[in-house]
Amino acid sequence: VLLVVAGVLIPAFLLPERLLLLGQQVAALALVAIGQTLVVLIGGIDLSVGAVLTLSLVLGAGIARGADSMVLVAIVACLGVGAAIGLVNGLLITRLRLPALISTLATATMVKGASWVYTNGAPNGSMPPSLQYAANGKIGIVPVADIIIALVFAGVLVLLTRTLFGRRLYAVGANPRTAELTGIRVERITVIAYVLCGMLAAAAGLLLGGYIAVGTLDAGETYVLNSLAVVLIGGTSLSGGEGGVWGTIIGVVILAVLTALLIQLSVPIALRSVLLALIVIVGAILQGRRITT
């Protein structure tokens, strides 16, 4: 329906090249949202994804400094940092029994501070040409970023639907106590979910860094709310155990089309932010009603 409305208001909007370009523009959000889906499926939440994305971006730019010879080092370092932050989140939740909301908020604050310490408040360096190509390049008319998202989506989809880990993750989200009684190691599943979420947020930082080419300390500001918005739009339940990445990708597409349409219609950014917040509220209300019924 949204695409039809966009096509009526702006006929050029439905051109294949234009639609594929939308995927390129929201590729980083798609990665963050896929990771967020994993933790929401176990009944958790990760408020540190935006801070992890920012740290990965400035760290990658600082390590690579525009040189392709350092791109592998930058990627490994950033993904390793993302995994480590996810591990900390998982351990705070499982070992110290802290609520996910509190633990990931605290982690987000610490990671944000680490970004400022690392850059001394002034990011330097730049992303190498290979990462810029991954974010902005095309193979024919298909952006490379779209291909990356498709591969990550397919990998996580297989993980959730075709593996023992995926079945256990859904079981933990549906009822952690019952899952534990059936022999599932709930703490391990929870930690792995947060580690994967951290790695995907770090990967998003690298991809976004390639898109804008330089480091910036405010890159991840909108990604926490946006990722939760698309997860909710996609039908993944905040109480856990229901939903998946198919819905999340659909949510990303809906948000991308809606944002692009509002920009084309010259809607002010403040009003766009209000509409996004309303989407989250409405999604949460609808899910709450569905759970109670």
XYZ file of C-alpha atoms in Angstrom:
293
model
C 0.000 0.000 0.000
C 2.823 2.358 0.882
C 4.539 1.680 -2.449
C 1.304 2.344 -4.319
C 0.870 5.653 -2.499
C 4.495 6.567 -3.238
C 4.021 5.639 -6.900
C 0.910 7.787 -7.201
C 2.498 10.818 -5.554
C 5.936 10.401 -7.178
C 5.765 8.145 -10.303
C 9.559 7.931 -10.615
C 9.703 6.430 -7.127
C 8.886 2.933 -8.421
C 11.725 2.742 -10.936
C 13.839 -0.384 -10.204
C 17.029 1.637 -9.885
C 15.361 3.929 -7.367
C 14.049 1.060 -5.252
C 17.424 -0.698 -5.253
C 19.064 2.537 -4.157
C 16.771 2.593 -1.126
C 18.304 -0.693 -0.040
C 21.759 0.816 -0.287
C 20.730 3.761 1.863
C 19.334 1.620 4.695
C 21.873 -1.206 4.541
C 23.423 -0.280 7.894
C 19.998 -0.139 9.532
C 19.165 -3.567 8.117
C 22.269 -5.082 9.736
C 21.527 -3.461 13.102
C 17.868 -4.513 12.933
C 18.722 -8.135 12.129
C 20.959 -8.226 15.206
C 18.295 -6.518 17.307
C 15.814 -9.172 16.158
C 17.977 -11.914 17.645
C 17.932 -10.392 21.132
C 14.255 -9.402 20.960
C 13.421 -13.011 20.069
C 14.795 -14.097 23.463
C 12.780 -11.391 25.187
C 15.698 -8.973 25.437
C 16.654 -5.604 24.024
C 19.963 -3.979 23.097
C 20.223 -0.228 23.603
C 23.967 -0.259 22.890
C 23.742 -0.943 19.144
C 23.998 2.739 18.198
C 27.073 3.265 20.361
C 28.688 0.084 19.001
C 28.008 1.250 15.443
C 29.674 4.607 16.156
C 32.697 3.035 17.832
C 33.132 0.609 14.933
C 32.931 3.449 12.421
C 35.548 5.665 14.066
C 37.751 2.685 14.969
C 37.646 1.336 11.408
C 38.450 4.732 9.918
C 41.230 5.285 12.441
C 42.857 1.901 11.807
C 42.518 1.820 8.010
C 43.274 5.519 7.366
C 42.144 5.113 3.780
C 44.495 2.207 2.998
C 43.168 -1.035 1.521
C 46.184 -2.818 2.991
C 44.679 -2.277 6.457
C 41.087 -3.161 5.620
C 41.271 -6.734 6.947
C 42.826 -5.556 10.218
C 40.106 -2.919 10.562
C 37.315 -5.409 9.902
C 38.658 -8.008 12.344
C 39.258 -5.378 15.038
C 35.802 -3.842 14.696
C 33.957 -7.161 14.623
C 36.024 -8.328 17.601
C 35.139 -5.208 19.576
C 31.467 -5.646 18.671
C 31.549 -9.264 19.813
C 33.288 -8.290 23.063
C 30.671 -5.650 23.843
C 27.914 -8.160 23.084
C 29.648 -10.633 25.416
C 29.701 -8.045 28.196
C 25.990 -7.378 27.671
C 25.207 -11.076 27.758
C 27.228 -11.699 30.923
C 25.710 -8.709 32.724
C 22.256 -10.114 31.974
C 22.928 -13.793 32.670
C 25.500 -13.750 35.458
C 24.659 -10.543 37.331
C 20.917 -10.865 36.570
C 20.642 -7.240 35.469
C 17.643 -6.276 33.315
C 18.577 -6.005 29.642
C 17.308 -2.427 29.557
C 19.662 -1.331 32.350
C 22.720 -3.341 31.347
C 22.691 -2.365 27.667
C 21.978 1.278 28.516
C 25.002 1.304 30.824
C 27.102 -0.401 28.175
C 25.951 2.122 25.580
C 27.125 4.966 27.810
C 30.525 3.354 28.345
C 30.988 2.580 24.645
C 30.018 6.117 23.700
C 32.634 7.378 26.133
C 35.188 5.001 24.614
C 34.524 6.516 21.177
C 35.233 9.991 22.540
C 38.388 8.806 24.303
C 39.654 7.020 21.188
C 39.099 10.026 18.931
C 39.781 12.696 21.572
C 36.557 14.285 20.361
C 37.844 14.695 16.798
C 37.536 11.590 14.568
C 40.296 11.166 12.030
C 41.191 8.748 9.277
C 38.950 7.505 6.489
C 37.513 4.297 5.138
C 39.541 2.514 2.428
C 38.271 2.330 -1.166
C 37.249 -1.327 -0.782
C 34.799 -0.516 2.035
C 33.560 2.524 0.148
C 32.878 0.257 -2.830
C 31.016 -2.213 -0.587
C 28.783 0.612 0.600
C 28.403 2.655 -2.602
C 29.423 0.415 -5.498
C 27.194 -1.485 -7.881
C 27.278 -4.705 -9.872
C 25.179 -3.790 -12.869
C 22.232 -1.926 -11.366
C 22.354 -3.833 -8.074
C 24.181 -2.068 -5.217
C 26.831 -4.191 -3.519
C 25.314 -3.202 -0.159
C 22.034 -4.872 -1.200
C 23.934 -8.084 -1.930
C 25.654 -7.930 1.473
C 22.319 -7.501 3.235
C 20.811 -10.366 1.247
C 23.688 -12.670 2.264
C 23.491 -11.702 5.938
C 19.709 -12.066 5.901
C 19.957 -15.510 4.298
C 22.592 -16.622 6.805
C 20.564 -15.516 9.833
C 17.369 -16.963 8.343
C 19.057 -20.356 8.005
C 20.442 -20.003 11.536
C 16.973 -19.370 12.964
C 14.963 -21.859 10.918
C 17.345 -24.695 10.078
C 19.618 -25.109 13.089
C 19.348 -26.402 16.633
C 20.517 -23.015 17.914
C 17.586 -21.301 16.192
C 15.022 -23.656 17.708
C 16.567 -23.204 21.131
C 16.586 -19.417 20.740
C 12.841 -19.413 20.044
C 12.278 -21.751 22.997
C 14.195 -19.429 25.329
C 12.152 -16.469 24.125
C 8.850 -18.299 24.535
C 9.540 -19.493 28.081
C 13.071 -19.460 29.501
C 12.126 -21.522 32.559
C 10.569 -24.275 30.477
C 13.519 -24.171 28.082
C 15.914 -24.611 30.998
C 13.924 -27.578 32.330
C 14.200 -29.277 28.929
C 17.991 -29.059 29.094
C 18.587 -25.922 27.014
C 21.458 -23.806 28.312
C 19.538 -20.548 28.484
C 22.516 -18.457 29.560
C 24.622 -19.656 26.638
C 21.870 -18.927 24.089
C 21.379 -15.456 25.584
C 25.088 -14.618 25.465
C 25.434 -15.839 21.878
C 22.443 -13.736 20.802
C 24.010 -10.592 22.276
C 27.416 -11.398 20.782
C 25.871 -11.756 17.318
C 23.933 -8.526 17.833
C 27.141 -6.701 18.756
C 28.977 -8.065 15.731
C 26.193 -7.046 13.362
C 26.113 -3.542 14.859
C 29.879 -3.318 14.343
C 29.500 -4.541 10.754
C 26.860 -1.850 10.249
C 29.357 0.730 11.460
C 31.870 -0.391 8.852
C 29.238 -0.315 6.121
C 27.983 3.105 7.158
C 31.573 4.303 7.355
C 32.103 3.179 3.779
C 28.944 5.034 2.791
C 29.997 8.372 4.309
C 33.771 7.698 3.923
C 34.841 9.423 7.169
C 34.415 8.954 10.895
C 31.793 10.802 12.929
C 30.750 10.628 16.565
C 27.012 11.027 16.018
C 26.554 8.298 13.404
C 24.650 5.892 15.642
C 22.267 8.315 17.329
C 19.118 7.155 15.517
C 19.831 3.454 15.176
C 18.464 2.255 18.515
C 14.973 3.659 17.940
C 15.007 2.884 14.221
C 16.048 -0.735 14.732
C 13.365 -1.256 17.370
C 10.823 0.399 15.068
C 11.468 -1.973 12.173
C 11.534 -5.006 14.484
C 8.122 -3.992 15.817
C 6.780 -3.220 12.342
C 7.981 -6.647 11.261
C 5.916 -8.388 13.927
C 8.611 -9.674 16.276
C 7.148 -9.759 19.770
C 8.908 -7.768 22.488
C 8.012 -10.542 24.920
C 10.116 -12.975 22.869
C 9.600 -16.248 21.048
C 7.637 -14.901 18.087
C 8.715 -13.256 14.832
C 11.859 -13.384 12.751
C 14.091 -11.714 10.210
C 11.568 -11.923 7.350
C 9.381 -9.468 9.197
C 12.381 -7.316 10.099
C 13.450 -6.956 6.470
C 9.889 -6.015 5.541
C 9.983 -3.466 8.364
C 13.231 -2.013 7.006
C 11.683 -1.673 3.549
C 8.559 0.007 4.961
C 10.616 2.471 6.993
C 12.911 3.189 4.032
C 10.002 3.871 1.688
C 8.184 5.982 4.275
C 11.298 8.042 5.048
C 12.123 8.584 1.385
C 8.530 9.570 0.651
C 8.463 12.084 3.495
C 11.751 13.571 2.296
C 10.406 13.873 -1.244
C 7.332 15.616 0.140
C 9.611 18.039 2.042
C 8.321 16.989 5.467
C 10.580 18.584 8.154
C 12.997 16.265 9.944
C 11.404 17.071 13.323
C 8.026 15.843 12.099
C 9.638 12.725 10.611
C 11.097 11.935 14.046
C 7.665 12.341 15.632
C 6.133 9.969 13.081
C 8.848 7.389 13.757
C 8.171 7.560 17.494
C 4.450 7.133 16.816
C 5.197 4.033 14.729
C 7.030 2.484 17.688
C 4.183 3.348 20.068
C 1.480 1.991 17.760
C 3.511 -1.171 17.120
C 3.947 -1.767 20.842
C 0.219 -1.182 21.490
C -0.833 -3.594 18.741
C 1.558 -6.257 20.003
C 0.312 -5.802 23.561
C -3.270 -6.319 22.438
C -2.330 -9.374 20.418
C -0.558 -10.931 23.416
C -3.459 -10.305 25.793
C -5.956 -11.800 23.336
